[in-house]
Amino acid sequence: PHIKLRTDLSEVESVMITHRLSSFNDVGLLLIAVDAVRRCMVEEIRVFIPYFPAARQDRVMVAGEALSVKVYADLLNNLYLNGMIVFDPHSEVTPALLDNCITVSNFKFIELILADLPKDTLLIAPDGGALKKIYKLAAYLQDYDVIECSKTRDVKTGKLSGFKVYAENLEGRACLIVDDICDGGGTFMGLAGELNNKGAGDLYLAVSHGIFSKGTENLAKHFKRLYTTDSFRTIVDDGVEQIPLEKLL
C-alpha cells in the first residue's frame, strides 16, 4: 500500500486517523498513514480502529497456534501513538495489549435496536464469553432480562455442538441475541433452533462487527432481522440493518 496526504498539516497539532482493518493490507496502510502524518511534524496522533483484527485469536488453544491479536497489537504499539480507540473489542485481552487504548461499548448500538423491538424483548447471551458484557449492557439498559446460553466447540476442528438455553419457557417473547462478531454464523443458527424449542417468539441478531463470511442468506432463515454496524465493511442486504458508527460515537 501507498499513501500521499493531500492536506497541508504543517500547522496541525493533532490528527485522528480512522480506518477499517479487514485485511492485513489495511494494517499496512494504517502503518504508513501514521508515518506520513508524523513526517508532517504533527505532535499528537490517535487512531480509531472500529474492528480490531484477530480479536478472537486472543489465546493459544492448541500447540502450534500464534497469538495473533498480540502480533497486531505489537505492530501498533511500536507506532507510539497518543491514543487508540476500539469499538466493542472481543475480550479484555485487546485493550490490555494496546497502549493508551480507549474502548467504546455497544450500549448505544443495542439501545437503538431495542427502541424498535417489543418492550419485553429478552437479551440472549450466546455463550460464556458474552456473559460479562451482556450483564453490563443490561445494567445500563435497566429494564431487560438476560437469558444465558452455552455451546461446545471442538478446539481442533472448530465444530460446534451442544447448544443449551438456560430457561424452561420463553413464553413467546421476542429474543435479541447480542454478540460482538458474526463470522460464519454457526453459533447463532445453532442457538436459534434451541431458542425455538424453548418457546421463543421472533428472533433477532445484533452483532457489532458483521463479517458474514458465508453471507446472510442462511442466517435470515432463522432471524426476523439482522443488525450490525459498518465497523468491518459496508453491507447492502435487505435482511440486514446496518447502523453507521457515526450515530454511536
Short mmCIF file of C-alpha atoms in Angstrom, two decimals:
data_model
loop_
_atom_site.label_atom_id
_atom_site.label_comp_id
_atom_site.label_asym_id
_atom_site.label_seq_id
_atom_site.Cartn_x
_atom_site.Cartn_y
_atom_site.Cartn_z
CA PRO A 1 0.00 0.00 0.00
CA HIS A 2 0.95 3.62 -0.61
CA ILE A 3 -0.41 6.92 0.64
CA LYS A 4 0.10 10.61 -0.09
CA LEU A 5 -1.54 13.25 2.09
CA ARG A 6 -3.44 15.92 0.17
CA THR A 7 -3.92 18.27 3.12
CA ASP A 8 -1.22 20.59 4.41
CA LEU A 9 -0.64 19.56 8.04
CA SER A 10 2.23 21.94 8.74
CA GLU A 11 0.20 23.89 11.33
CA VAL A 12 -1.91 20.99 12.62
CA GLU A 13 -1.13 19.78 16.15
CA SER A 14 -3.44 16.76 16.43
CA VAL A 15 -4.75 14.18 13.95
CA MET A 16 -7.20 11.30 14.33
CA ILE A 17 -6.85 8.53 11.73
CA THR A 18 -9.91 6.32 11.23
CA HIS A 19 -9.52 3.08 9.32
CA ARG A 20 -11.38 -0.22 8.98
CA LEU A 21 -8.99 -3.15 9.29
CA SER A 22 -10.49 -6.03 7.35
CA SER A 23 -7.25 -7.35 5.84
CA PHE A 24 -3.53 -7.36 6.54
CA ASN A 25 -3.14 -4.90 3.68
CA ASP A 26 -5.35 -2.48 5.61
CA VAL A 27 -2.99 -2.75 8.57
CA GLY A 28 -0.07 -1.86 6.31
CA LEU A 29 -1.98 1.16 5.01
CA LEU A 30 -2.61 2.34 8.57
CA LEU A 31 1.08 2.00 9.46
CA ILE A 32 2.25 4.12 6.54
CA ALA A 33 -0.56 6.64 7.09
CA VAL A 34 0.76 7.21 10.61
CA ASP A 35 4.28 7.60 9.21
CA ALA A 36 3.09 10.12 6.62
CA VAL A 37 1.31 12.21 9.26
CA ARG A 38 4.27 12.05 11.62
CA ARG A 39 6.62 13.28 8.89
CA CYS A 40 4.44 16.41 8.73
CA MET A 41 5.59 17.09 12.30
CA VAL A 42 2.14 16.53 13.84
CA GLU A 43 2.60 16.29 17.60
CA GLU A 44 -0.39 14.13 18.55
CA ILE A 45 -1.63 11.16 16.50
CA ARG A 46 -4.53 8.93 17.51
CA VAL A 47 -6.23 6.14 15.61
CA PHE A 48 -9.79 4.83 15.67
CA ILE A 49 -9.93 1.14 14.76
CA PRO A 50 -13.60 0.10 14.66
CA TYR A 51 -12.87 -3.65 14.46
CA PHE A 52 -9.60 -4.85 15.92
CA PRO A 53 -8.18 -7.66 13.75
CA ALA A 54 -7.62 -11.17 15.09
CA ALA A 55 -9.56 -10.25 18.22
CA ARG A 56 -10.87 -13.81 18.58
CA GLN A 57 -7.36 -15.30 18.45
CA ASP A 58 -6.68 -13.94 21.94
CA ARG A 59 -5.44 -17.18 23.48
CA VAL A 60 -3.44 -20.21 22.34
CA MET A 61 -5.81 -23.19 22.44
CA VAL A 62 -3.63 -25.88 20.83
CA ALA A 63 0.08 -26.28 20.17
CA GLY A 64 1.31 -24.58 17.03
CA GLU A 65 -1.08 -21.60 17.09
CA ALA A 66 0.02 -17.98 17.04
CA LEU A 67 -1.30 -15.40 19.50
CA SER A 68 -2.43 -13.33 16.54
CA VAL A 69 -4.04 -10.47 18.44
CA LYS A 70 -0.69 -9.72 20.11
CA VAL A 71 1.05 -9.62 16.72
CA TYR A 72 -1.28 -6.82 15.61
CA ALA A 73 -1.06 -5.07 18.98
CA ASP A 74 2.75 -5.08 18.87
CA LEU A 75 2.72 -3.51 15.40
CA LEU A 76 0.51 -0.67 16.60
CA ASN A 77 2.27 -0.19 19.94
CA ASN A 78 5.53 0.33 18.06
CA LEU A 79 3.97 3.44 16.49
CA TYR A 80 3.94 5.13 19.93
CA LEU A 81 0.54 6.68 19.33
CA ASN A 82 -1.13 9.14 21.70
CA GLY A 83 -4.25 7.01 21.77
CA MET A 84 -6.08 4.09 20.17
CA ILE A 85 -9.86 3.77 20.18
CA VAL A 86 -11.53 0.39 19.56
CA PHE A 87 -15.25 -0.29 19.22
CA ASP A 88 -16.62 -3.23 21.24
CA PRO A 89 -13.48 -5.39 21.43
CA HIS A 90 -14.00 -9.15 21.57
CA SER A 91 -12.49 -9.52 25.02
CA GLU A 92 -10.47 -7.68 27.65
CA VAL A 93 -7.29 -9.03 26.06
CA THR A 94 -7.29 -6.49 23.21
CA PRO A 95 -7.32 -3.30 25.33
CA ALA A 96 -4.89 -4.92 27.77
CA LEU A 97 -2.37 -5.43 24.96
CA LEU A 98 -2.76 -1.97 23.42
CA ASP A 99 -1.00 1.11 24.81
CA ASN A 100 -3.20 4.15 25.52
CA CYS A 101 -6.35 2.28 24.49
CA ILE A 102 -9.92 3.51 24.95
CA THR A 103 -12.84 1.20 24.22
CA VAL A 104 -16.33 2.18 23.06
CA SER A 105 -19.08 -0.16 24.26
CA ASN A 106 -22.01 -1.50 22.27
CA PHE A 107 -24.53 0.13 24.64
CA LYS A 108 -25.88 2.79 22.28
CA PHE A 109 -25.90 0.34 19.37
CA ILE A 110 -28.17 -2.08 21.24
CA GLU A 111 -30.26 0.75 22.68
CA LEU A 112 -31.10 1.96 19.17
CA ILE A 113 -32.12 -1.55 18.13
CA LEU A 114 -34.31 -2.17 21.17
CA ALA A 115 -36.23 1.04 20.51
CA ASP A 116 -37.84 -0.78 17.55
CA LEU A 117 -38.46 -4.11 19.30
CA PRO A 118 -41.15 -5.16 21.82
CA LYS A 119 -40.66 -3.79 25.34
CA ASP A 120 -40.44 -7.29 26.83
CA THR A 121 -37.65 -8.45 24.49
CA LEU A 122 -35.17 -10.81 26.12
CA LEU A 123 -31.41 -10.27 25.81
CA ILE A 124 -29.72 -13.53 24.85
CA ALA A 125 -26.08 -14.23 25.78
CA PRO A 126 -24.96 -16.85 23.22
CA ASP A 127 -22.10 -18.27 25.27
CA GLY A 128 -19.97 -17.85 28.34
CA GLY A 129 -17.68 -15.34 26.64
CA ALA A 130 -20.58 -12.92 26.15
CA LEU A 131 -21.94 -13.10 29.71
CA LYS A 132 -19.91 -10.38 31.42
CA LYS A 133 -20.54 -7.90 28.61
CA ILE A 134 -24.26 -8.58 28.34
CA TYR A 135 -24.83 -8.11 32.07
CA LYS A 136 -23.07 -4.75 31.89
CA LEU A 137 -25.34 -3.91 28.97
CA ALA A 138 -28.43 -4.97 30.95
CA ALA A 139 -27.33 -2.82 33.88
CA TYR A 140 -27.07 0.15 31.53
CA LEU A 141 -30.48 -0.51 29.93
CA GLN A 142 -32.15 -1.31 33.30
CA ASP A 143 -35.39 -2.95 32.09
CA TYR A 144 -34.33 -6.04 30.11
CA ASP A 145 -33.95 -9.63 31.29
CA VAL A 146 -30.96 -11.77 30.29
CA ILE A 147 -31.11 -15.42 29.22
CA GLU A 148 -27.84 -17.36 29.44
CA CYS A 149 -26.88 -19.91 26.79
CA SER A 150 -23.90 -22.13 26.08
CA LYS A 151 -22.30 -24.26 23.38
CA THR A 152 -19.46 -26.73 22.93
CA ARG A 153 -16.66 -26.15 20.43
CA ASP A 154 -14.02 -28.67 19.40
CA VAL A 155 -10.83 -26.59 19.62
CA LYS A 156 -9.09 -28.72 16.99
CA THR A 157 -11.81 -28.70 14.33
CA GLY A 158 -13.92 -25.69 15.34
CA LYS A 159 -17.09 -27.81 15.12
CA LEU A 160 -19.98 -26.58 17.29
CA SER A 161 -22.43 -28.74 19.24
CA GLY A 162 -24.36 -28.98 22.50
CA PHE A 163 -26.32 -25.74 22.33
CA LYS A 164 -28.20 -25.03 25.57
CA VAL A 165 -30.65 -22.35 26.69
CA TYR A 166 -30.86 -21.98 30.47
CA ALA A 167 -34.58 -21.20 30.67
CA GLU A 168 -37.51 -23.56 30.62
CA ASN A 169 -40.10 -21.47 28.81
CA LEU A 170 -39.51 -18.22 26.92
CA GLU A 171 -43.29 -17.64 26.70
CA GLY A 172 -43.30 -16.41 23.12
CA ARG A 173 -41.22 -13.33 23.94
CA ALA A 174 -39.01 -11.72 21.30
CA CYS A 175 -35.32 -12.62 21.71
CA LEU A 176 -32.34 -10.48 20.73
CA ILE A 177 -29.04 -12.35 20.61
CA VAL A 178 -26.25 -9.88 21.38
CA ASP A 179 -22.62 -10.56 20.48
CA ASP A 180 -19.61 -8.72 19.15
CA ILE A 181 -18.74 -10.70 16.00
CA CYS A 182 -20.59 -12.77 13.41
CA ASP A 183 -18.27 -14.58 11.03
CA GLY A 184 -19.83 -17.73 9.55
CA GLY A 185 -22.86 -17.57 11.84
CA GLY A 186 -22.85 -21.20 13.02
CA THR A 187 -23.19 -20.24 16.68
CA PHE A 188 -26.30 -18.17 16.08
CA MET A 189 -28.05 -20.60 13.76
CA GLY A 190 -27.45 -23.48 16.17
CA LEU A 191 -28.72 -21.41 19.06
CA ALA A 192 -31.81 -20.26 17.13
CA GLY A 193 -33.09 -23.82 16.95
CA GLU A 194 -32.74 -24.30 20.69
CA LEU A 195 -34.44 -20.95 21.43
CA ASN A 196 -37.39 -22.05 19.29
CA ASN A 197 -37.53 -25.32 21.22
CA LYS A 198 -37.86 -23.28 24.41
CA GLY A 199 -40.84 -21.29 23.11
CA ALA A 200 -39.18 -18.13 21.84
CA GLY A 201 -41.09 -15.58 19.78
CA ASP A 202 -39.45 -13.62 16.96
CA LEU A 203 -35.65 -13.94 16.90
CA TYR A 204 -33.28 -11.06 16.20
CA LEU A 205 -29.49 -10.93 15.98
CA ALA A 206 -27.31 -7.92 16.84
CA VAL A 207 -23.56 -8.10 16.24
CA SER A 208 -21.23 -5.13 16.48
CA HIS A 209 -18.95 -6.45 13.73
CA GLY A 210 -20.69 -8.11 10.80
CA ILE A 211 -18.11 -10.12 8.88
CA PHE A 212 -20.67 -12.57 7.46
CA SER A 213 -18.03 -14.61 5.63
CA LYS A 214 -20.70 -17.08 4.45
CA GLY A 215 -23.26 -14.43 3.57
CA THR A 216 -26.54 -13.76 5.35
CA GLU A 217 -28.97 -15.95 3.43
CA ASN A 218 -28.91 -18.86 5.90
CA LEU A 219 -28.97 -16.56 8.92
CA ALA A 220 -32.04 -14.79 7.52
CA LYS A 221 -33.91 -18.12 7.62
CA HIS A 222 -33.61 -18.11 11.42
CA PHE A 223 -33.85 -14.42 12.32
CA LYS A 224 -36.51 -11.85 11.55
CA ARG A 225 -33.85 -9.14 11.36
CA LEU A 226 -30.05 -8.90 11.47
CA TYR A 227 -28.39 -5.80 12.90
CA THR A 228 -24.77 -4.70 12.66
CA THR A 229 -22.58 -1.63 12.21
CA ASP A 230 -20.22 -0.59 9.41
CA SER A 231 -17.15 -1.37 11.54
CA PHE A 232 -15.86 -4.13 9.27
CA ARG A 233 -17.42 -3.41 5.88
CA THR A 234 -20.41 -1.81 4.20
CA ILE A 235 -23.28 -4.24 3.64
CA VAL A 236 -26.10 -3.83 1.14
CA ASP A 237 -28.64 -6.51 2.04
CA ASP A 238 -32.40 -6.24 2.55
CA GLY A 239 -32.21 -8.57 5.54
CA VAL A 240 -29.55 -6.56 7.36
CA GLU A 241 -29.96 -3.21 9.06
CA GLN A 242 -26.56 -1.55 9.26
CA ILE A 243 -26.22 1.28 11.75
CA PRO A 244 -23.36 3.68 10.91
CA LEU A 245 -20.83 4.12 13.70
CA GLU A 246 -21.13 7.88 13.31
CA LYS A 247 -24.54 7.56 15.00
CA LEU A 248 -23.00 5.83 18.01
CA LEU A 249 -19.92 7.92 18.73
#
